[in-house]
Coordinates of C-alpha atoms in Angstrom, one line a residue:
R1 CA 9.0 64.0 213.3
L2 CA 10.2 67.0 215.0
D3 CA 7.1 66.2 217.6
G4 CA 8.5 62.6 218.3
A5 CA 5.1 60.8 217.5
G6 CA 7.1 58.5 215.0
F7 CA 9.7 57.6 217.9
A8 CA 6.4 56.9 220.5
A9 CA 4.8 55.2 217.9
A10 CA 7.4 52.5 217.5
G11 CA 8.1 52.3 221.1
N12 CA 11.4 54.3 220.7
T13 CA 11.3 56.1 224.3
P14 CA 14.9 56.9 224.3
D15 CA 14.8 58.8 220.9
E16 CA 11.5 60.1 221.6
L17 CA 12.9 62.0 224.9
H18 CA 16.0 63.2 222.8
A19 CA 13.6 65.0 220.4
R20 CA 11.6 66.6 222.8
P21 CA 13.9 69.2 224.1
Y22 CA 14.8 69.7 220.6
R23 CA 11.0 70.3 219.6
A24 CA 11.0 72.7 222.2
T25 CA 13.7 75.2 221.0
L26 CA 11.6 74.8 218.1
A27 CA 8.5 75.9 219.7
I28 CA 10.6 78.9 221.4
A29 CA 12.3 80.2 218.1
T30 CA 8.6 80.3 216.8
G31 CA 6.9 81.9 220.0
R32 CA 5.0 78.7 221.2
I33 CA 6.6 79.7 224.7
A34 CA 4.0 77.4 226.6
E35 CA 4.2 74.5 224.4
A36 CA 8.0 74.6 225.1
E37 CA 7.3 74.9 228.9
R38 CA 5.0 71.8 228.7
A39 CA 7.8 70.1 226.7
L40 CA 10.9 70.6 228.9
A41 CA 8.7 70.4 232.4
S42 CA 7.6 66.3 231.2
M43 CA 11.3 65.8 231.5
E44 CA 12.0 66.7 235.2
G45 CA 13.0 64.2 237.4
L46 CA 13.4 61.6 234.4
D47 CA 16.4 59.6 233.9
L48 CA 18.3 60.8 230.9
P49 CA 21.1 59.6 228.8
R50 CA 24.4 62.5 228.8
A51 CA 23.1 63.4 225.2
T52 CA 19.5 64.1 225.7
R53 CA 20.4 66.3 229.0
I54 CA 22.6 68.6 227.0
V55 CA 19.7 69.2 224.8
L56 CA 17.7 69.4 227.9
L57 CA 20.0 72.5 229.5
N58 CA 20.6 74.1 225.9
A59 CA 16.3 74.3 225.7
R60 CA 16.0 75.6 228.9
A61 CA 19.0 78.4 228.5
W62 CA 17.0 79.7 225.8
L63 CA 13.6 79.4 227.4
A64 CA 15.0 81.3 230.1
I65 CA 16.3 84.2 227.8
D66 CA 12.8 84.4 226.4
T67 CA 10.8 84.5 229.4
G68 CA 13.0 87.2 230.8
R69 CA 14.7 84.8 233.5
L70 CA 18.2 86.1 232.4
A71 CA 20.1 84.9 235.3
S72 CA 19.4 81.4 234.9
V73 CA 21.1 81.1 231.7
A74 CA 24.4 81.2 232.9
G75 CA 23.7 78.2 235.3
F76 CA 22.3 76.5 232.5
V77 CA 24.8 76.9 229.8
D78 CA 27.7 76.2 232.5
G79 CA 25.7 72.5 233.2
M80 CA 25.8 71.6 229.8
L81 CA 29.5 72.6 229.2
D82 CA 30.4 70.2 231.6
L83 CA 28.3 67.5 229.8
L84 CA 29.2 68.7 226.3
V85 CA 32.9 67.6 227.2
A86 CA 32.2 64.5 229.2
E87 CA 29.8 63.4 225.7
G88 CA 32.3 64.3 223.7
R89 CA 30.1 64.5 220.0
L90 CA 31.2 66.9 217.9
D91 CA 27.6 67.4 216.6
L92 CA 26.8 68.3 220.0
W93 CA 28.5 71.4 219.8
Y94 CA 27.1 72.8 216.8
H95 CA 23.6 71.7 218.3
T96 CA 24.3 73.6 221.4
S97 CA 26.6 77.2 219.8
T98 CA 25.9 80.3 222.0
P99 CA 23.3 82.6 220.1
I100 CA 24.4 85.9 219.8
R101 CA 22.0 86.9 222.7
M102 CA 23.8 85.8 225.6
P103 CA 26.6 88.3 225.6
G104 CA 25.6 91.0 228.4
L105 CA 23.6 88.9 230.2
P106 CA 24.0 88.5 233.8
G107 CA 27.2 86.1 234.8
I108 CA 27.4 85.0 231.7
A109 CA 31.1 86.4 230.8
R110 CA 33.0 83.7 231.9
T111 CA 30.8 80.8 230.8
L112 CA 31.0 82.4 227.4
E113 CA 34.8 82.5 227.3
R114 CA 34.7 78.8 228.5
H115 CA 32.3 78.0 225.8
A116 CA 34.0 79.4 223.4
A117 CA 37.5 78.0 224.1
L118 CA 35.9 74.2 224.6
Q119 CA 34.3 74.4 221.5
L120 CA 38.0 75.7 219.7
A121 CA 39.4 72.6 221.3
A122 CA 36.4 70.3 220.1
A123 CA 37.0 71.7 216.6
G124 CA 40.6 71.1 216.6
D125 CA 42.9 72.4 214.6
E126 CA 41.4 71.8 211.0
P127 CA 38.8 74.6 209.4
A128 CA 35.5 73.6 210.6
L129 CA 32.4 76.2 210.9
L130 CA 32.8 75.3 215.1
R131 CA 35.7 77.4 215.2
A132 CA 34.1 80.2 213.4
L133 CA 31.5 80.2 215.5
A134 CA 33.7 80.0 218.7
L135 CA 35.7 82.7 217.4
L136 CA 32.9 85.0 217.1
V137 CA 31.9 84.4 220.9
Q138 CA 35.1 85.0 221.6
S139 CA 34.8 88.3 219.6
W140 CA 30.9 89.1 221.1
C141 CA 33.3 88.5 224.8
A142 CA 35.8 91.4 223.9
L143 CA 33.5 93.7 222.7
W144 CA 31.4 93.3 226.3
R145 CA 35.0 93.7 228.0
G146 CA 35.0 96.8 225.9
D147 CA 38.1 95.8 223.8
L148 CA 37.5 97.1 220.5
R149 CA 40.7 96.1 218.9
E150 CA 40.4 92.2 220.4
C151 CA 36.7 91.5 219.1
L152 CA 37.6 93.3 215.7
A153 CA 40.8 91.0 215.4
L154 CA 38.4 88.1 216.7
R155 CA 36.0 88.8 214.0
E156 CA 38.1 88.8 211.1
R157 CA 39.8 85.6 212.7
A158 CA 36.1 84.0 212.3
R159 CA 35.7 85.5 208.9
E160 CA 39.0 83.8 207.9
E161 CA 38.3 80.6 209.5
A162 CA 34.2 80.4 207.8
D163 CA 35.8 81.4 204.1
W164 CA 38.5 78.0 204.9
S165 CA 35.4 75.8 206.0
G166 CA 32.8 76.9 204.0
S167 CA 31.1 80.3 205.0
T168 CA 28.3 80.7 207.6
G169 CA 25.4 83.2 207.5
A170 CA 26.3 83.1 211.1
V171 CA 29.8 84.8 210.6

């Protein structure tokens, strides 16, 4: 269950804590901001495993976007990237793919470029949807820089990558 009650009932605190920021992200996506804020606040000061901290920072970035604290988003994502590299789990790169609402936020340009480059490195050379998503972020960054030619070329590469790896609505 997304609410973590099953983990809590079984005394599985680590998995209950890991589910909490996912639950908060779902609450954010469905407009239940106060619920998300409570869930994330309940994790303040806890000694959390790296994977849980990654998901927590991702949820904090989403919450910051939805509550207008736009200048804080880059800091959350930068911290998350450091942890993602150290953790080395491909699934977490998918779980923390950049939403297209981030390009243009204050101070986010370098962070998004870094995120996309690290995502490409994590995906490797084989066709993968993660590669397509990273190329799409690079395309948005090129558009934000005003480089329409590069934007379109990267978008086309993202489409080609998606075609090789199984299409995704994100591309």
